[in-house]
PDB file of C-alpha atoms in Angstrom:
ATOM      1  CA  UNK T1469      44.523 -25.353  13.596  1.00  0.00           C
ATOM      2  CA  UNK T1470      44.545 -22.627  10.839  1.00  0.00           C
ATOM      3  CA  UNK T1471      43.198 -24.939   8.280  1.00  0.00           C
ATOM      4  CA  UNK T1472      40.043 -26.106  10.802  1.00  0.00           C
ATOM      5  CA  UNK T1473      39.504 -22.271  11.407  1.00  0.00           C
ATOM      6  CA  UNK T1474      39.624 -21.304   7.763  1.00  0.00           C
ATOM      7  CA  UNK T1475      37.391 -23.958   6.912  1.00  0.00           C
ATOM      8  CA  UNK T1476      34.860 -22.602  10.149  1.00  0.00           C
ATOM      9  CA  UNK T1477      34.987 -19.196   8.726  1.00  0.00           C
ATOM     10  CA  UNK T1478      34.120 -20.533   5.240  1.00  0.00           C
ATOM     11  CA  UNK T1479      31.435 -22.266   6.087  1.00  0.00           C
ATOM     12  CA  UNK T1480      29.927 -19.716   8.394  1.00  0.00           C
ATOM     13  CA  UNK T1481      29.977 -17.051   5.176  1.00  0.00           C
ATOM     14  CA  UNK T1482      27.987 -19.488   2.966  1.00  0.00           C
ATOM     15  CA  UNK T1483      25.194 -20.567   5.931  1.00  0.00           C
ATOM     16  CA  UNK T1484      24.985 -16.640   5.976  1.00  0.00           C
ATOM     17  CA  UNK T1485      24.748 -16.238   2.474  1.00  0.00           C
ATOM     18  CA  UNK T1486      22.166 -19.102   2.492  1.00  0.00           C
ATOM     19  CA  UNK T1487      20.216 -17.678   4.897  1.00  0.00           C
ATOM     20  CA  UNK T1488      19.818 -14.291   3.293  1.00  0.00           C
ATOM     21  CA  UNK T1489      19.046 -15.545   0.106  1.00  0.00           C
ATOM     22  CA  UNK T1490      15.066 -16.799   0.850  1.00  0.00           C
ATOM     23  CA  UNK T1491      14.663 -13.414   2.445  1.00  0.00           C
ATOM     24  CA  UNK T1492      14.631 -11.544  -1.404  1.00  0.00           C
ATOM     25  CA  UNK T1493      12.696 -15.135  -3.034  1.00  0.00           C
ATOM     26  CA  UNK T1494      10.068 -14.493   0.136  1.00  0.00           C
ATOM     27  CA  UNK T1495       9.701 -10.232  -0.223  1.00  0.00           C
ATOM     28  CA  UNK T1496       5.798  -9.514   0.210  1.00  0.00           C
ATOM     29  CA  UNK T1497       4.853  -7.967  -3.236  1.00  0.00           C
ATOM     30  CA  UNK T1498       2.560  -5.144  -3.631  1.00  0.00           C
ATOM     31  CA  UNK T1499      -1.085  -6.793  -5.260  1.00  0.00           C
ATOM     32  CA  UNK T1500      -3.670  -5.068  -4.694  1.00  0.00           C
ATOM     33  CA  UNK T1501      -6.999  -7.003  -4.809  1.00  0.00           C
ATOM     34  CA  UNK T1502     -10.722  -5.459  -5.584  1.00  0.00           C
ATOM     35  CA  UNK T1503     -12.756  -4.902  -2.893  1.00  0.00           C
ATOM     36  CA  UNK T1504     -16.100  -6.380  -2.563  1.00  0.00           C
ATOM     37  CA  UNK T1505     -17.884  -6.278  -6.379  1.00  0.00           C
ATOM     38  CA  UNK T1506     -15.908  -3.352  -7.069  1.00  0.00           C
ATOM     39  CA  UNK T1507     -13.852  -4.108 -10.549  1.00  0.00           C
ATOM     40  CA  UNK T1508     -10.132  -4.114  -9.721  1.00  0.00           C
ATOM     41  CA  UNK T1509      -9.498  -0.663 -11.555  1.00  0.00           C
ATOM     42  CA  UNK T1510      -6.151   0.488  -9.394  1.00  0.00           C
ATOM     43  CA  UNK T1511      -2.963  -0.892 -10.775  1.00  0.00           C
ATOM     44  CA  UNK T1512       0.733  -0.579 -10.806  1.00  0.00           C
ATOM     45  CA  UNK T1513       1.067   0.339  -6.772  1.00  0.00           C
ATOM     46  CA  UNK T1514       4.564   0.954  -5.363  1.00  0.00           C
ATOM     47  CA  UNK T1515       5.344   2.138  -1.659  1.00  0.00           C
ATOM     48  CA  UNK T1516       8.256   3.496  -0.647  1.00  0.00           C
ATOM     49  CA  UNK T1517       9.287   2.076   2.568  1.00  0.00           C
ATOM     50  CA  UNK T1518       7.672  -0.988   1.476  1.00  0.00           C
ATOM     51  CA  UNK T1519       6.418  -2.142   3.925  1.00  0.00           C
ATOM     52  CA  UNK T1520       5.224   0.985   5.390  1.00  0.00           C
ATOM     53  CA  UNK T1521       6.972   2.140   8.460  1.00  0.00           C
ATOM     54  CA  UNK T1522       5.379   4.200  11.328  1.00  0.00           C
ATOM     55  CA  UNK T1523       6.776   7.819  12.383  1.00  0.00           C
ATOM     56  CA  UNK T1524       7.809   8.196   8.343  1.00  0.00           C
ATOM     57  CA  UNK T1525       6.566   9.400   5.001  1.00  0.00           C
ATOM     58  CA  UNK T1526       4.788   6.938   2.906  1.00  0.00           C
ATOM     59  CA  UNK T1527       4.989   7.717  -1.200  1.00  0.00           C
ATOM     60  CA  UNK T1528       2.257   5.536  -3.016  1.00  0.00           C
ATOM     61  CA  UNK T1529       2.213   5.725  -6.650  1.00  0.00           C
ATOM     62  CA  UNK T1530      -0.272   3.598  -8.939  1.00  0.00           C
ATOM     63  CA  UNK T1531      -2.689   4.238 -11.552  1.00  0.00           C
ATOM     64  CA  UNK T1532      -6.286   3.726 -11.581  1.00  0.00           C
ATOM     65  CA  UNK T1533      -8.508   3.244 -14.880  1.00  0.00           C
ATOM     66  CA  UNK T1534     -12.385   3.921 -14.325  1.00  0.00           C
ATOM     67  CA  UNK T1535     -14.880   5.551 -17.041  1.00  0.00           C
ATOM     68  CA  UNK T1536     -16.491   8.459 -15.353  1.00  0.00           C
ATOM     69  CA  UNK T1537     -13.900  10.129 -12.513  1.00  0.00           C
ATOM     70  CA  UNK T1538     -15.858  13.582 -12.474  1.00  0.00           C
ATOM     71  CA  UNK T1539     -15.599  16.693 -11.051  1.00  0.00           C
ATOM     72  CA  UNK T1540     -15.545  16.229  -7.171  1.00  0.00           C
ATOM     73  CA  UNK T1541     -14.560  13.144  -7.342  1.00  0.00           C
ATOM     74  CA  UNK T1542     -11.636  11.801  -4.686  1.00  0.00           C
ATOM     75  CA  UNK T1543      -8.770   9.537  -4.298  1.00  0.00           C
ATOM     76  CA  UNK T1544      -9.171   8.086  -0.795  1.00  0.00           C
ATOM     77  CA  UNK T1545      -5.830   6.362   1.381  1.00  0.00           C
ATOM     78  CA  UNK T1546      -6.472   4.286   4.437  1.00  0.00           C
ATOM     79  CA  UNK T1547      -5.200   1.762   6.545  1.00  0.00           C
ATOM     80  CA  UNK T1548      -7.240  -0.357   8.320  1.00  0.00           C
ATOM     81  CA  UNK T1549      -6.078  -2.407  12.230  1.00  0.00           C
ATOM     82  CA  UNK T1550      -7.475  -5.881  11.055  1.00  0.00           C
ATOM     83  CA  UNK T1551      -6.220  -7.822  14.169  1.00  0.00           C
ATOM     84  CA  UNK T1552      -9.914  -8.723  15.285  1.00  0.00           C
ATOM     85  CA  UNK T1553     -11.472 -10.193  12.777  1.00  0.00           C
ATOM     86  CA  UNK T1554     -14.785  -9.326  13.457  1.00  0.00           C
ATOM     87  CA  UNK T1555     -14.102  -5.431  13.123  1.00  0.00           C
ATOM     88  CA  UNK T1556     -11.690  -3.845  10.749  1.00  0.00           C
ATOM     89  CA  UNK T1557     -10.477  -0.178  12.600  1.00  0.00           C
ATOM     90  CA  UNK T1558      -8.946   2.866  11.060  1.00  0.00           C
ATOM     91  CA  UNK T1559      -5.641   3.228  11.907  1.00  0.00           C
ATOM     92  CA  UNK T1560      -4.816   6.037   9.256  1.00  0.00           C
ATOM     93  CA  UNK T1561      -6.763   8.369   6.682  1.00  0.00           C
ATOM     94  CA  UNK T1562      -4.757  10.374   4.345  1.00  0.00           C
ATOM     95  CA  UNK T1563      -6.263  13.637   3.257  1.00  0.00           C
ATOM     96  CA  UNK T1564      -8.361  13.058   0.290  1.00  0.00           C
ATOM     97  CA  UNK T1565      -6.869  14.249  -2.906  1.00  0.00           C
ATOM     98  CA  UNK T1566      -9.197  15.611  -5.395  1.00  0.00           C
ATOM     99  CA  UNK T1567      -8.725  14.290  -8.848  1.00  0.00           C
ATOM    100  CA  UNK T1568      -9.949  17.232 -10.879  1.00  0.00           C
ATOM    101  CA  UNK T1569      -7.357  19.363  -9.642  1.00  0.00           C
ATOM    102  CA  UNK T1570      -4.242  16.894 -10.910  1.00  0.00           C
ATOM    103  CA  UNK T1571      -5.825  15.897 -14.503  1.00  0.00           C
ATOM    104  CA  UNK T1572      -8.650  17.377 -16.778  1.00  0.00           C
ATOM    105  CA  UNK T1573     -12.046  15.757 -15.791  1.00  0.00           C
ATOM    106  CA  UNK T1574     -14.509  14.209 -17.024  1.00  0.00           C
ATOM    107  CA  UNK T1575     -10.998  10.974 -17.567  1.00  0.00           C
ATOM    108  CA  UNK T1576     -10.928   7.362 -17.736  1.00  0.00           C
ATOM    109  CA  UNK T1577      -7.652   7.234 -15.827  1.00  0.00           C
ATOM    110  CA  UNK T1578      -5.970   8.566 -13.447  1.00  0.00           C
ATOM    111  CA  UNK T1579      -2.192   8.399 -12.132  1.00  0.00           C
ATOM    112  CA  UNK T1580      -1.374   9.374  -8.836  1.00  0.00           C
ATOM    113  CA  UNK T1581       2.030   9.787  -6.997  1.00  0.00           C
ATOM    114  CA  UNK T1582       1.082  11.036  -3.493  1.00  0.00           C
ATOM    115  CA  UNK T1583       2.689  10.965  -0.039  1.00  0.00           C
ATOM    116  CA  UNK T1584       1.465  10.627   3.150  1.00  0.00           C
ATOM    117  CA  UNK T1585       3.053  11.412   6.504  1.00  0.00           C
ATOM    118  CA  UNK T1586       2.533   8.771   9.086  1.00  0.00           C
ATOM    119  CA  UNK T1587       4.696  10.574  11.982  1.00  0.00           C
ATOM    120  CA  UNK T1588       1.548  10.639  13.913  1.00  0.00           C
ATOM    121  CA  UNK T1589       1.432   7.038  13.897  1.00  0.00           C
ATOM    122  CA  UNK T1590       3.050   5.356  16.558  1.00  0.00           C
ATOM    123  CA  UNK T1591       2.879   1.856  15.538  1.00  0.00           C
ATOM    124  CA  UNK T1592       0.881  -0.185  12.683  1.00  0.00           C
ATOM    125  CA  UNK T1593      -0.702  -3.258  13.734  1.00  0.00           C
ATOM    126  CA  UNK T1594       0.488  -6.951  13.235  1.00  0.00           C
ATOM    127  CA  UNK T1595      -2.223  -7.353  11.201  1.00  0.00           C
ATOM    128  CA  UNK T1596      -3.294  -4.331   8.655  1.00  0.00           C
ATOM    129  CA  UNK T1597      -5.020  -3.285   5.279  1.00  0.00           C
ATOM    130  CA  UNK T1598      -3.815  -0.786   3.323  1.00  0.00           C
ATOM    131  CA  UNK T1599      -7.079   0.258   1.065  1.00  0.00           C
ATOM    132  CA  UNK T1600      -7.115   2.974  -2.023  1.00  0.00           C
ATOM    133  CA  UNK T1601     -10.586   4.056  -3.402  1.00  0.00           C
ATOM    134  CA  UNK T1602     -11.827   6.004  -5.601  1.00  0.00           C
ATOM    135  CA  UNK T1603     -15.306   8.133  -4.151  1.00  0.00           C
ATOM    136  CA  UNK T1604     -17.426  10.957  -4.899  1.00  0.00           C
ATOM    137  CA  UNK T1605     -17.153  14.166  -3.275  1.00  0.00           C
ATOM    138  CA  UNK T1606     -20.273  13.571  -0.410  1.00  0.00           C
ATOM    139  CA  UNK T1607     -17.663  10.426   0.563  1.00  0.00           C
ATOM    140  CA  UNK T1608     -20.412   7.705   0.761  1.00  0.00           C
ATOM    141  CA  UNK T1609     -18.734   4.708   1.400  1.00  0.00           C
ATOM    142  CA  UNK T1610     -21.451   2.525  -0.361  1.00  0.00           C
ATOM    143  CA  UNK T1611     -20.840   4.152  -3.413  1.00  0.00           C
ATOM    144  CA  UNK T1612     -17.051   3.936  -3.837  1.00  0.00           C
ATOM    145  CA  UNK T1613     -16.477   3.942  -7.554  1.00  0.00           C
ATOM    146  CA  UNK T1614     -13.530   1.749  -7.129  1.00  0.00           C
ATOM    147  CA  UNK T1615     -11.593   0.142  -4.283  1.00  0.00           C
ATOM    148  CA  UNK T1616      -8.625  -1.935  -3.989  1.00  0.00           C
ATOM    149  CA  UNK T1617      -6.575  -3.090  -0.808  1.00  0.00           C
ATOM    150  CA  UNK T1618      -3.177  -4.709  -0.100  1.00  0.00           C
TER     151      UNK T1618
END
């Protein structure tokens, strides 16, 4: 009777193990893609919770590599409800960052290590976008300078 319950034990541990194992192989990874014709400029993203978790802080870190960030120009965070798929709605816009005031302008790059506080956010949806951009000061959203989502 020991033996049968040793060997149940056993063999419950490794289906456990098992089981846990795809969860690390199967661990959404942060890749940003470009958005629309925009080159993919914004590299190197991390998130801390990853994925992001409602009612916490959010730290995004990343670089981005565009000729021309000037004076006034911003580093825009968003995240975007994309459960209908006919109309993408905010869900979150961090306060703009201006880019001048972290590194000498006129640059080519920029790194950024910012974090955003989603306590105000109850819940994200099932289905979200998580978009970074780069946009001058008047924040024209047809003339982002570069864009990226996850």
């Amino acid at each position: 009777m020991i033996r049968k319950l040793s060997w149940l034990l056993v063999f419950l541990a490794i289906v456990s193990m098992v089981c846990a194992f795809p969860y690390h192989l199967n661990k959404r990874s942060t890749a940003f893609a470009p958005c629309d014709s925009h080159t993919p400029v914004i590299s190197n993203v991390t998130f801390s919770p990853e994925p992001p978790i409602a009612g916490s802080n959010l730290r995004v870190k990343g670089s981005a590599t565009k000729t021309n960030i000037e004076e006034g120009d911003l580093f825009i965070f968003e995240i975007f409800n994309t459960t209908d798929s006919k109309l993408a709605t905010l869900v979150l816009e961090g306060p703009a960052v201006d880019i001048c005031a972290k590194t000498k302008c006129p640059t080519n790059t920029f790194i950024f290590n910012e974090k955003y506080d989603l306590s105000n956010v109850t819940s994200l949806p099932l289905n979200y976008v998580i978009e970074i951009s780069i946009e001058p000061g008047n924040r024209d959203p047809t003339k982002k300078k570069a864009c990226a989502y996850w």
